[in-house]
Amino acid sequence: MTRENSFYGPLEDPAADAGHLDHPERVGFFTDTSVCIGCKACEVACKEWNLVPEDGFNLLGMSFDNTGMLGADSWRHVAFIEQPRRLGGQDAGVAGLPTGPSRIEETTEVVSAALRETERGGGELGTESVDLGFPSFELPGAGNGAEARTDFRWLMASDVCKHCTHAGCLDVCPTGALFRTEFGTVVVQEDICNGCGYCVSGCPYGVIDRREGDGRAWKCTLCYDRLRDGLEPACAKACPTDSIQFGPLAELRERAQERLEQLHADGVSEARLYGESPDDGVGGHGAVFLLLDEPEVYGLPPDPVVPTRDAGAMWRSAAVAASAFVVAALSAFLGRARP
Amino acid sequence: MNRREEPRSDTGAADTRARVFSRRGDDGGSERPVVPRAEFRSYYDRPVLKPPVWEWKIPAYLFTGGLSAGSAMLGAGADLTGRPGLRRAARVGALGSLVASMYLLVADLGRPERFLHMLRVAKPSSPMSVGTWILVAYGPGAALAGAAELVPPRLRATRPGRLLRWAARPAGLSAAAFAPGVASYTAVLLSHTAVPAWHEAHRQLPFVFTGSASASGGGFGMVFAPVAQAGPARRLGVVGATAELVASRLVDRRLGYAGQAYTTGRAHRLRRLSEYLTLAGAVGAASIARRSRVGAAASGLALLAGSALQRFGVFEAGVESTKDPRYVVVPQRERLEQTGRGSRQA
Ligand code: SF4
Ligand code: SF4
């Protein structure tokens, strides 16, 4: 068992680092968003299998995304991004439609303003019901003439907990409720969690959240129960296009690299991998993504870092401040004779 | 097949999807951000992070915990230097704020009945676990020393009463030994998160918090101890207030992009008010508090209020920095571009 890079940097075997001696291979997801069709079968399968409660039935005005964000009650989240340009060599055929292209710019303005009015600034998406005032009465695209028509592409991506090599949520959990499984995944034990909420702020991706009324923290378990029975996770099982692939992480990383090269060769030069590198700020994801635009366009942080990286600097600074505190108290008594 | 070279689909993205957003007008529009608002891209301007689920109870605890630590230091010092009035006030203050802290910490849990689960593990990577154990070490001493001061006169001569008063000094000293930990760990508690405004402030925040703890401890002593014995309280108040003011200014200046969370909006207003009160309290402690009981009480209260508002201001800045995706995306994007890892070059 290695103690090197336990908290930051490349780490070959997180399960062994956590003390699992004889353990199975590290497993994970490869989510290839270039073949996602936005059917949300993954979201449904996850809810069904894991008995995840509903997160509100509101229309959010984010294209066809009415989940909004991962949260306590959304462990898979399909993002929909409408962009006025082509995907590779495809013709979206929008130019022939009577309504013209998407009015996503305008919609985004409205969504953005409505989000700011909510209690947690939109952070409750995926956990609680959020009413952003949709639907409105205007037809999407109404008011655009033929001259406004553009090329069009839809980016769809099924987001999930990254099962980080260095997981911010796990590092800060004070009860040991969050733990590293023998598969190298990160899971909350619901009978231990006391709902302190520290993990919610520890995750650099905004994945885990506390469930209202229940008081405990919830997130994707990578179907720990199914894994132990030799089954693949429900979302990967349900995905009709194999956009979500499950398997040993080493194999998935290779497959991701191959797919990337293939797409680049096909002229989709904007394809890129996200979370595949063990050298990134969280030591690489257990859930690797292939994206067609910058991560932030999908609501993902472009260069996340596990907060634990700076733990040494923080405690050093705290130690100096604590010493100053002692000196201040001493000098208050020694500084001068009794007045 | 003859493949056509497609232009990169995100070429020139900045002028199509990226927009410069104006801030919500809740800061009265009077303050200009120090750093110009960068262009950035996002998913419907939706937050990237989850805002902390903690509510007012956590910043309130930051204050009561600091107050307890500051008072414990004063109590031990007063005990050793023969200032019974100050000792009594400080020990009772340390006990009272410890009880308040415990209530706030337990009540803030999603499952308060499971608070003992904190004691299942001792986990160095979790500042909340470290803090729990610091409190476990600190609590009994502070509680015992405080309880000894509260023994009613008619019970003082009884055996338990005598025992308690005998134990008060070692108990008070043990509390003082752990008080610096109590006063400073809360800064790490906040910084050890993905919350941009807290994480970026990890160098300065411990000084803000120990300064604030000293100021509030001193303030409490000034309010409740006789003026003749409160000299150390006044000096601790002045030193603490100075440290708090200086460190808090550094937070404003040194954080780069995340600094805006402190210098705009509600967090800014709370911290500005805190500065005025802390400054007034410190000036009072160095002047009128030495002569009049009323002056001492007023200055002490100003220091206490300043310390509390500082905690709420810091807390608010962190929450704000999670609600706005700019705080996450802009600095990270800059870092990528600077180190040449930008995915635009991928
Ligand atoms: S830090 Fe966030 S993304 Fe990483 S394992 Fe924890 S919840 Fe998942
Ligand atoms: S809320 Fe639960 S899982 Fe999250 S850090 Fe606290 S005890 Fe751990």
XYZ file of C-alpha atoms and ligand atoms in Angstrom:
701
model
C 0.000 0.000 0.000
C 1.467 3.292 -1.079
C 1.243 6.492 0.931
C 2.608 8.534 -1.920
C 0.201 10.983 -3.485
C -2.584 9.916 -1.182
C -4.117 13.360 -1.363
C -2.914 14.892 -4.614
C -1.214 13.933 -7.854
C -1.258 10.758 -9.925
C -2.254 7.722 -7.901
C -2.229 4.329 -9.540
C -4.542 2.448 -7.238
C -6.912 4.440 -5.013
C -8.607 1.316 -3.646
C -5.300 -0.019 -2.334
C -4.456 3.418 -1.002
C -7.688 3.257 0.974
C -6.672 -0.070 2.469
C -8.350 -2.644 0.216
C -5.721 -5.319 -0.091
C -7.142 -7.870 -2.442
C -9.509 -5.910 -4.594
C -11.045 -6.028 -8.094
C -9.955 -3.714 -10.901
C -10.887 -0.054 -10.705
C -14.031 0.478 -12.751
C -15.714 3.558 -14.135
C -17.619 5.170 -16.958
C -16.624 6.511 -20.323
C -19.346 8.896 -21.447
C -18.926 9.569 -25.161
C -21.152 12.603 -25.623
C -20.685 12.580 -29.404
C -23.203 9.731 -29.715
C -25.623 10.854 -26.995
C -29.129 11.364 -28.384
C -30.530 12.979 -25.267
C -33.106 10.275 -24.564
C -32.525 10.441 -20.792
C -32.864 6.685 -20.444
C -29.888 6.886 -18.068
C -31.674 9.374 -15.822
C -34.756 7.178 -15.698
C -32.866 3.921 -15.185
C -30.893 5.470 -12.330
C -34.012 6.775 -10.600
C -35.721 3.417 -10.986
C -32.885 1.253 -9.797
C -31.704 3.421 -6.948
C -35.183 4.585 -5.876
C -34.112 8.216 -6.195
C -37.034 10.550 -5.422
C -38.322 13.075 -7.949
C -36.520 16.391 -8.139
C -39.448 18.487 -9.301
C -41.423 18.410 -12.524
C -40.790 21.986 -13.608
C -39.846 23.136 -17.076
C -36.514 24.887 -16.800
C -36.114 26.566 -20.171
C -32.678 25.019 -20.671
C -33.489 23.499 -24.029
C -34.772 19.976 -23.320
C -32.976 19.803 -19.986
C -35.509 19.874 -17.187
C -33.214 18.328 -14.605
C -30.798 21.240 -14.575
C -27.917 19.880 -12.555
C -26.741 16.874 -10.608
C -27.973 16.875 -7.026
C -29.229 14.779 -4.165
C -32.104 13.565 -6.320
C -30.434 13.543 -9.748
C -27.482 11.203 -10.117
C -27.415 11.362 -13.911
C -28.117 14.633 -15.675
C -28.380 15.082 -19.425
C -27.294 18.537 -20.553
C -28.641 20.064 -23.793
C -26.684 22.786 -25.525
C -27.946 24.440 -28.699
C -25.311 26.094 -30.840
C -25.613 27.923 -34.132
C -23.022 25.841 -35.976
C -22.600 22.430 -37.544
C -21.513 19.268 -35.835
C -18.733 17.900 -38.014
C -20.096 17.533 -41.534
C -23.730 17.064 -40.508
C -26.544 19.156 -41.922
C -29.090 19.826 -39.212
C -31.701 20.791 -41.806
C -32.773 23.796 -39.754
C -32.465 26.106 -42.709
C -35.577 24.510 -44.196
C -37.746 24.850 -41.096
C -40.348 27.589 -40.857
C -39.326 28.736 -37.375
C -35.652 29.194 -38.040
C -32.888 28.348 -35.633
C -32.982 28.180 -31.867
C -33.412 31.324 -29.805
C -31.210 29.923 -27.130
C -29.421 33.226 -26.575
C -32.606 34.920 -25.500
C -33.772 31.936 -23.488
C -30.465 31.827 -21.673
C -30.872 35.433 -20.602
C -34.270 34.664 -19.121
C -33.083 31.470 -17.422
C -30.059 33.230 -16.031
C -32.129 36.033 -14.527
C -34.623 33.568 -13.035
C -31.857 31.411 -11.541
C -30.456 34.374 -9.671
C -33.760 34.904 -7.933
C -33.894 31.395 -6.467
C -32.764 30.759 -2.904
C -29.570 28.872 -3.713
C -28.931 30.682 -6.974
C -29.884 27.627 -9.004
C -27.770 25.290 -6.883
C -30.964 23.560 -5.786
C -31.446 22.193 -9.300
C -31.311 18.430 -9.222
C -32.233 18.374 -5.556
C -35.395 20.409 -5.233
C -38.235 21.620 -7.365
C -37.330 24.944 -9.003
C -39.875 27.114 -10.792
C -38.159 29.379 -13.295
C -41.381 30.665 -14.786
C -41.564 28.410 -17.837
C -43.228 27.683 -20.149
C -43.749 31.115 -21.641
C -46.267 31.871 -24.340
C -43.809 32.700 -27.047
C -42.867 30.058 -29.583
C -39.180 29.268 -29.527
C -37.647 30.887 -32.545
C -40.694 33.011 -33.289
C -39.725 36.332 -34.740
C -36.750 34.986 -36.615
C -36.921 35.392 -40.341
C -35.147 33.276 -42.901
C -32.183 35.606 -42.744
C -31.577 34.557 -39.112
C -31.273 30.888 -39.977
C -27.943 29.323 -39.264
C -26.336 25.990 -39.056
C -27.225 24.223 -35.896
C -25.888 21.591 -33.585
C -27.093 20.078 -30.407
C -24.630 18.965 -27.788
C -26.001 16.439 -25.348
C -24.056 15.021 -22.466
C -24.974 12.763 -19.589
C -23.175 14.058 -16.522
C -22.492 11.965 -13.434
C -20.362 11.906 -10.290
C -16.734 11.690 -11.408
C -15.648 9.199 -8.736
C -12.458 11.219 -8.436
C -9.106 9.635 -7.689
C -8.748 12.362 -5.057
C -12.314 13.057 -4.043
C -12.923 16.349 -2.260
C -16.159 15.007 -0.786
C -14.508 11.951 0.702
C -11.495 13.792 2.093
C -13.600 16.158 4.188
C -16.320 13.787 5.428
C -15.939 13.814 9.242
C -17.985 10.686 9.980
C -16.455 8.259 7.512
C -19.839 7.974 5.812
C -18.170 8.577 2.457
C -15.728 5.821 1.650
C -13.639 4.389 -1.174
C -14.994 1.043 -2.307
C -12.961 -1.942 -3.444
C -13.834 -0.902 -7.032
C -12.137 2.470 -6.510
C -15.480 4.302 -6.503
C -16.762 6.789 -3.925
C -19.964 5.960 -2.008
C -21.962 7.480 0.888
C -23.146 5.104 3.598
C -26.642 6.292 4.354
C -26.701 4.752 7.819
C -23.636 6.750 8.873
C -24.084 10.185 7.256
C -25.274 12.755 9.783
C -25.916 15.442 7.221
C -23.134 17.821 8.242
C -23.039 19.020 4.640
C -19.262 19.355 4.433
C -19.039 17.137 1.343
C -21.422 19.466 -0.517
C -18.825 22.228 -0.314
C -15.890 19.854 -0.730
C -16.849 18.660 -4.223
C -15.286 20.834 -6.960
C -17.983 19.708 -9.434
C -21.168 20.513 -7.498
C -22.293 16.894 -7.572
C -23.261 15.817 -4.071
C -26.028 17.561 -2.149
C -28.122 17.197 0.977
C -31.662 15.955 0.432
C -34.379 18.221 1.805
C -36.488 16.563 4.460
C -34.131 13.622 4.677
C -31.119 15.551 5.907
C -28.461 13.233 4.492
C -26.106 13.621 1.538
C -26.748 11.614 -1.620
C -24.999 11.028 -4.912
C -24.233 8.396 -7.554
C -22.935 5.137 -6.065
C -21.864 3.780 -9.457
C -24.490 1.147 -8.563
C -22.347 -0.360 -5.828
C -24.994 -3.026 -5.222
C -25.047 -4.060 -8.885
C -21.254 -4.100 -9.124
C -21.056 -6.488 -6.211
C -23.427 -8.782 -8.080
C -21.359 -8.571 -11.241
C -23.827 -6.330 -13.092
C -23.076 -3.084 -14.886
C -24.618 0.149 -13.536
C -28.230 0.814 -14.506
C -27.463 3.896 -16.636
C -24.867 2.121 -18.769
C -27.215 -0.824 -19.144
C -30.049 1.404 -20.330
C -28.096 3.663 -22.688
C -29.280 2.763 -26.208
C -26.328 4.289 -28.069
C -23.539 3.176 -25.725
C -22.794 6.788 -25.053
C -22.345 5.581 -21.476
C -19.842 2.763 -21.364
C -18.938 0.885 -18.233
C -15.792 -1.152 -17.652
C -12.335 -1.337 -16.117
C -10.989 2.179 -16.056
C -7.693 1.372 -17.764
C -9.576 -0.072 -20.709
C -11.984 2.870 -20.850
C -9.124 5.353 -20.926
C -7.701 3.557 -23.938
C -11.061 3.404 -25.640
C -11.561 7.113 -25.002
C -8.213 7.895 -26.591
C -9.060 5.828 -29.660
C -12.439 7.472 -30.062
C -10.820 10.878 -29.774
C -8.354 10.092 -32.529
C -11.121 8.725 -34.695
C -13.201 11.878 -34.290
C -10.232 14.115 -35.005
C -9.551 12.112 -38.157
C -13.202 12.609 -39.136
C -12.805 16.351 -38.906
C -14.465 16.885 -35.536
C -11.428 18.725 -34.307
C -13.233 20.192 -31.311
C -13.538 16.788 -29.634
C -11.601 16.549 -26.385
C -11.377 14.321 -23.341
C -12.270 15.490 -19.859
C -11.002 13.850 -16.678
C -8.889 11.226 -18.421
C -5.527 12.465 -17.185
C -4.122 11.206 -13.858
C -2.130 14.451 -13.807
C -5.128 16.754 -13.441
C -6.223 18.485 -10.233
C -8.171 15.497 -8.905
C -5.831 12.743 -10.102
C -8.181 11.820 -12.931
C -11.823 10.792 -12.928
C -13.326 7.362 -12.563
C -15.861 8.740 -15.039
C -14.137 9.979 -18.203
C -15.960 12.171 -20.749
C -15.518 12.952 -24.409
C -16.811 16.483 -24.990
C -17.368 18.544 -28.132
C -16.774 21.925 -26.577
C -15.145 23.439 -23.528
C -16.162 21.850 -20.224
C -17.764 25.028 -18.890
C -20.227 24.979 -21.791
C -21.585 21.767 -20.249
C -21.596 23.263 -16.749
C -18.351 21.513 -15.791
C -15.397 23.299 -14.168
C -12.552 23.648 -16.709
C -9.668 22.926 -14.320
C -10.925 21.635 -10.961
C -8.532 20.952 -8.101
C -9.214 18.913 -4.983
C -9.185 21.337 -2.012
C -6.965 18.902 -0.098
C -4.049 19.898 -2.339
C -3.609 23.020 -0.219
C -4.280 21.424 3.164
C -0.634 21.767 4.201
C -0.539 25.473 3.425
C -3.829 25.992 5.242
C -2.768 24.281 8.448
C 0.601 26.041 8.371
C -1.125 29.381 8.115
C -3.521 28.375 10.907
C -0.592 27.323 13.105
C 1.085 30.701 12.654
C -2.195 32.467 13.401
C -2.722 30.298 16.493
C 0.766 31.169 17.724
C 0.054 34.844 17.174
C -3.122 34.366 19.198
C -1.105 32.963 22.109
C 1.414 35.787 21.891
C -1.405 38.339 21.893
C -2.928 36.802 25.024
C 0.435 36.613 26.790
C 1.308 40.180 25.951
C -2.092 41.313 27.210
C -1.060 40.128 30.657
C 2.664 40.737 30.537
C 2.650 43.868 28.456
C 2.228 46.285 31.319
C 1.910 46.277 35.061
C -1.621 46.225 36.428
C -3.296 49.504 35.581
C -14.108 9.905 -49.355
C -12.991 13.447 -49.670
C -13.180 14.918 -46.196
C -13.815 18.601 -46.017
C -11.834 20.389 -43.311
C -14.508 21.786 -41.053
C -13.715 24.993 -39.232
C -13.426 24.310 -35.508
C -16.884 24.623 -34.165
C -15.844 26.793 -31.271
C -13.737 29.169 -33.346
C -14.491 32.697 -32.277
C -16.695 31.342 -29.550
C -16.122 34.367 -27.406
C -18.206 36.572 -29.650
C -21.082 34.183 -30.211
C -21.937 32.411 -26.993
C -19.967 34.340 -24.461
C -21.601 37.362 -23.005
C -20.466 39.903 -20.503
C -22.966 39.776 -17.704
C -23.689 42.652 -15.457
C -24.037 41.881 -11.819
C -27.308 41.880 -10.024
C -27.899 45.409 -8.864
C -28.068 44.599 -5.170
C -24.911 46.447 -4.310
C -26.553 49.705 -5.140
C -24.497 49.992 -8.279
C -22.135 52.297 -6.458
C -19.142 50.002 -6.236
C -17.136 49.090 -9.264
C -15.576 45.654 -9.273
C -11.813 45.804 -8.865
C -11.232 43.239 -11.594
C -13.044 43.794 -14.869
C -15.691 41.176 -15.514
C -14.126 38.633 -17.795
C -15.878 37.090 -20.725
C -16.783 33.568 -19.994
C -18.937 30.708 -21.180
C -21.304 28.703 -19.086
C -24.267 26.378 -19.130
C -27.257 28.737 -18.983
C -25.339 30.739 -16.374
C -26.190 27.920 -13.977
C -23.903 27.515 -10.928
C -21.098 24.975 -11.321
C -20.861 24.326 -7.580
C -23.472 23.576 -4.960
C -23.868 26.493 -2.561
C -23.083 25.469 1.040
C -26.099 23.919 2.759
C -25.056 25.662 5.971
C -27.223 28.491 7.138
C -26.846 31.224 9.772
C -25.922 28.688 12.443
C -22.444 28.084 11.046
C -21.288 31.725 10.916
C -22.912 32.144 14.337
C -20.819 29.222 15.556
C -17.684 30.745 14.037
C -18.370 33.714 16.305
C -19.313 31.842 19.490
C -16.424 29.403 19.076
C -13.966 32.280 18.705
C -15.514 34.093 21.660
C -15.184 31.015 23.816
C -11.524 30.581 22.867
C -10.674 34.244 23.461
C -12.435 34.184 26.822
C -10.703 30.988 27.901
C -7.332 32.662 27.322
C -8.373 35.685 29.375
C -9.829 33.482 32.099
C -6.618 31.502 32.535
C -4.489 34.651 32.513
C -6.736 36.408 35.028
C -6.596 33.354 37.262
C -2.806 33.286 37.253
C -2.403 37.038 37.763
C -4.964 37.385 40.534
C -7.826 39.215 38.855
C -10.915 37.421 40.221
C -13.461 39.716 38.587
C -12.006 39.281 35.122
C -11.487 35.589 35.735
C -15.101 35.058 36.635
C -16.454 36.984 33.658
C -14.113 35.279 31.203
C -14.677 31.748 32.464
C -18.433 32.133 32.477
C -18.204 33.673 29.000
C -16.134 30.762 27.739
C -18.646 28.298 29.141
C -21.708 30.127 27.828
C -20.354 30.490 24.319
C -19.196 26.882 24.350
C -22.737 25.743 25.140
C -24.069 27.984 22.373
C -21.472 26.555 19.972
C -22.471 23.004 20.761
C -26.110 23.797 20.181
C -25.379 25.524 16.861
C -23.156 22.732 15.602
C -25.584 19.958 16.443
C -28.669 21.830 15.252
C -27.085 22.539 11.884
C -26.738 18.855 11.062
C -29.233 17.308 8.696
C -29.551 14.484 11.233
C -28.863 16.080 14.638
C -29.529 12.833 16.501
C -26.473 11.398 14.762
C -24.015 14.033 15.982
C -22.026 11.387 17.837
C -21.135 9.839 14.477
C -18.482 12.566 14.375
C -16.634 10.551 16.998
C -16.525 7.334 14.946
C -13.324 8.401 13.226
C -10.378 10.733 13.607
C -9.587 11.912 10.104
C -6.702 14.325 9.516
C -7.886 15.107 5.985
C -11.166 16.481 7.317
C -10.879 19.794 9.179
C -14.340 19.123 10.610
C -13.086 15.906 12.159
C -9.952 17.623 13.446
C -12.126 20.419 14.832
C -14.437 17.978 16.539
C -11.526 16.440 18.392
C -10.119 19.854 19.273
C -13.507 20.698 20.790
C -13.603 17.382 22.617
C -10.247 18.262 24.158
C -11.191 21.859 24.854
C -14.734 21.421 26.135
C -14.288 19.716 29.510
C -11.708 22.238 30.735
C -13.768 25.240 29.696
C -16.932 23.689 31.123
C -15.359 22.829 34.470
C -13.697 26.212 34.927
C -16.964 27.949 34.044
C -19.000 25.722 36.331
C -16.662 26.444 39.239
C -17.496 30.137 38.935
C -21.196 29.404 39.039
C -21.230 27.436 42.294
C -23.712 29.247 44.577
C -22.076 30.626 47.767
C -23.920 28.284 50.113
C -22.517 25.234 48.293
C -18.925 26.483 48.167
C -17.975 24.936 51.459
C -19.395 21.528 50.602
C -17.096 18.793 49.433
C -18.112 18.839 45.725
C -17.990 22.624 45.803
C -14.447 22.627 47.156
C -13.393 19.961 44.708
C -14.753 21.930 41.792
C -12.982 25.101 42.877
C -9.775 23.196 43.321
C -10.095 21.749 39.812
C -10.879 25.123 38.248
C -7.289 26.234 37.702
C -6.015 23.096 35.912
C -9.276 22.973 33.974
C -8.927 26.586 32.907
C -5.314 26.040 31.881
C -6.236 22.998 29.845
C -8.922 25.024 28.083
C -6.359 27.732 27.358
C -4.021 25.128 25.911
C -6.605 24.077 23.318
C -8.183 27.500 22.769
C -5.718 28.519 20.009
C -6.815 25.440 18.080
C -10.464 26.305 18.566
C -9.873 29.864 17.387
C -7.917 28.951 14.272
C -9.222 25.639 12.934
C -12.478 27.202 11.747
C -10.527 29.111 9.106
C -9.231 25.832 7.698
C -12.748 24.413 7.961
C -13.951 27.021 5.480
C -10.857 27.106 3.274
C -10.701 23.356 2.835
C -13.606 23.460 0.385
C -14.138 24.075 -3.297
C -15.872 27.366 -2.419
C -13.723 29.877 -4.344
C -13.866 32.811 -1.930
C -13.003 30.641 1.083
C -10.414 28.494 -0.598
C -8.506 31.377 -2.148
C -8.380 33.118 1.254
C -6.673 30.211 2.980
C -3.568 32.186 3.867
C -5.335 35.208 5.338
C -8.443 33.687 6.898
C -6.756 32.161 9.991
C -5.510 35.613 10.957
C -8.913 37.172 10.421
C -10.419 34.498 12.641
C -7.901 34.486 15.492
C -7.928 38.303 15.421
C -11.689 38.247 15.581
C -11.605 35.710 18.431
C -9.220 37.896 20.449
C -11.287 40.993 19.787
C -14.509 39.329 20.889
C -12.898 37.732 23.960
C -11.464 41.098 24.939
C -14.778 42.803 24.253
C -16.630 40.356 26.444
C -14.194 40.916 29.306
C -14.603 44.677 28.989
C -18.381 44.411 29.201
C -18.552 42.109 32.204
C -15.397 42.631 34.282
C -14.750 45.582 36.607
C -12.778 48.316 34.842
C -9.906 48.065 37.337
C -9.272 44.441 36.418
C -10.083 44.596 32.721
C -6.701 45.879 31.528
C -5.736 42.604 29.821
C -9.157 42.414 28.186
C -8.691 45.895 26.738
C -5.235 45.099 25.455
C -6.354 41.790 23.963
C -9.262 43.593 22.354
C -7.008 46.208 20.766
C -4.452 43.702 19.504
C -7.144 41.365 18.190
C -9.046 44.149 16.489
C -5.891 45.373 14.784
C -5.052 41.891 13.514
C -8.602 41.377 12.316
C -8.667 44.703 10.470
C -5.317 44.206 8.775
C -5.964 40.584 7.778
C -9.406 41.429 6.515
C -7.948 44.159 4.286
C -5.471 41.634 2.932
C -8.373 39.358 2.036
C -9.834 42.205 -0.007
C -6.590 42.865 -1.852
C -4.769 39.592 -2.308
C -7.303 37.157 -3.677
C -7.444 38.068 -7.334
C -10.729 37.288 -8.983
C -12.290 35.687 -5.890
C -11.706 38.915 -3.990
C -14.757 40.410 -5.659
C -16.942 38.159 -3.546
C -15.661 40.080 -0.520
C -15.702 43.544 -2.013
C -19.183 43.532 -3.497
C -22.747 42.935 -2.369
C -23.960 41.868 1.038
C -20.643 40.385 2.127
C -19.015 43.736 1.502
C -21.661 45.630 3.461
C -21.415 43.270 6.432
C -17.648 43.444 6.507
C -17.571 47.199 6.094
C -19.905 47.576 9.068
C -17.756 45.106 10.975
C -14.696 47.239 10.258
C -16.337 50.400 11.598
C -17.492 48.677 14.770
C -14.170 46.933 15.354
C -12.270 50.158 14.821
C -14.583 52.075 17.138
C -14.327 49.321 19.735
C -10.539 49.341 19.589
C -10.319 53.100 19.893
C -12.769 52.954 22.796
C -10.786 50.189 24.477
C -7.661 52.319 24.356
C -9.392 55.407 25.725
C -12.772 55.714 27.460
C -12.906 52.057 28.480
C -10.101 52.708 30.942
C -12.053 55.334 32.790
C -15.735 54.536 32.733
C -17.770 51.378 33.053
C -20.230 52.652 30.457
C -17.419 53.397 28.036
C -15.978 49.944 28.615
C -19.317 48.260 28.001
C -19.966 50.259 24.826
C -16.497 49.562 23.425
C -16.775 45.900 24.352
C -20.119 45.561 22.637
C -18.723 47.225 19.520
C -15.876 44.714 19.434
C -18.288 41.805 19.882
C -20.605 43.036 17.143
C -17.666 43.699 14.810
C -16.368 40.184 15.307
C -19.780 38.623 14.673
C -20.378 40.658 11.512
C -16.946 39.721 10.187
C -17.852 36.036 10.430
C -21.177 36.558 8.717
C -19.491 38.622 6.019
C -16.862 35.988 5.280
C -19.543 33.326 5.214
C -21.707 35.333 2.840
C -18.783 35.950 0.470
C -18.259 32.212 0.156
C -21.899 31.473 -0.539
C -22.022 34.192 -3.174
C -18.929 32.794 -4.897
C -20.637 29.430 -5.388
C -23.819 30.869 -6.827
C -22.036 32.697 -9.621
C -20.262 30.373 -12.078
C -17.784 33.133 -12.975
C -15.896 32.594 -9.732
C -15.256 29.016 -10.768
C -14.812 29.278 -14.510
C -12.873 32.510 -15.005
C -9.848 31.779 -12.767
C -9.681 28.150 -13.896
C -9.846 29.143 -17.544
C -7.128 31.732 -16.986
C -4.949 29.127 -15.328
C -5.425 26.788 -18.274
C -4.526 29.449 -20.794
C -1.489 30.536 -18.802
C -0.104 27.042 -18.475
C -0.861 26.278 -22.101
C -3.280 23.526 -21.182
C -6.257 25.388 -22.599
C -8.529 22.983 -24.416
C -8.806 25.453 -27.268
C -5.320 24.329 -28.168
C -6.201 20.670 -27.643
S -15.694 15.137 -5.269
Fe -17.656 15.330 -6.376
S -17.283 14.408 -8.384
Fe -15.591 13.724 -7.045
S -16.298 11.779 -6.175
Fe -16.967 13.369 -4.732
S -19.073 13.919 -5.367
Fe -18.115 12.778 -7.093
S -23.034 15.155 4.962
Fe -22.713 12.958 5.410
S -21.438 12.207 3.704
Fe -21.361 14.447 3.640
S -19.500 14.992 4.819
Fe -21.230 15.047 6.282
S -21.317 12.999 7.203
Fe -20.013 12.839 5.340
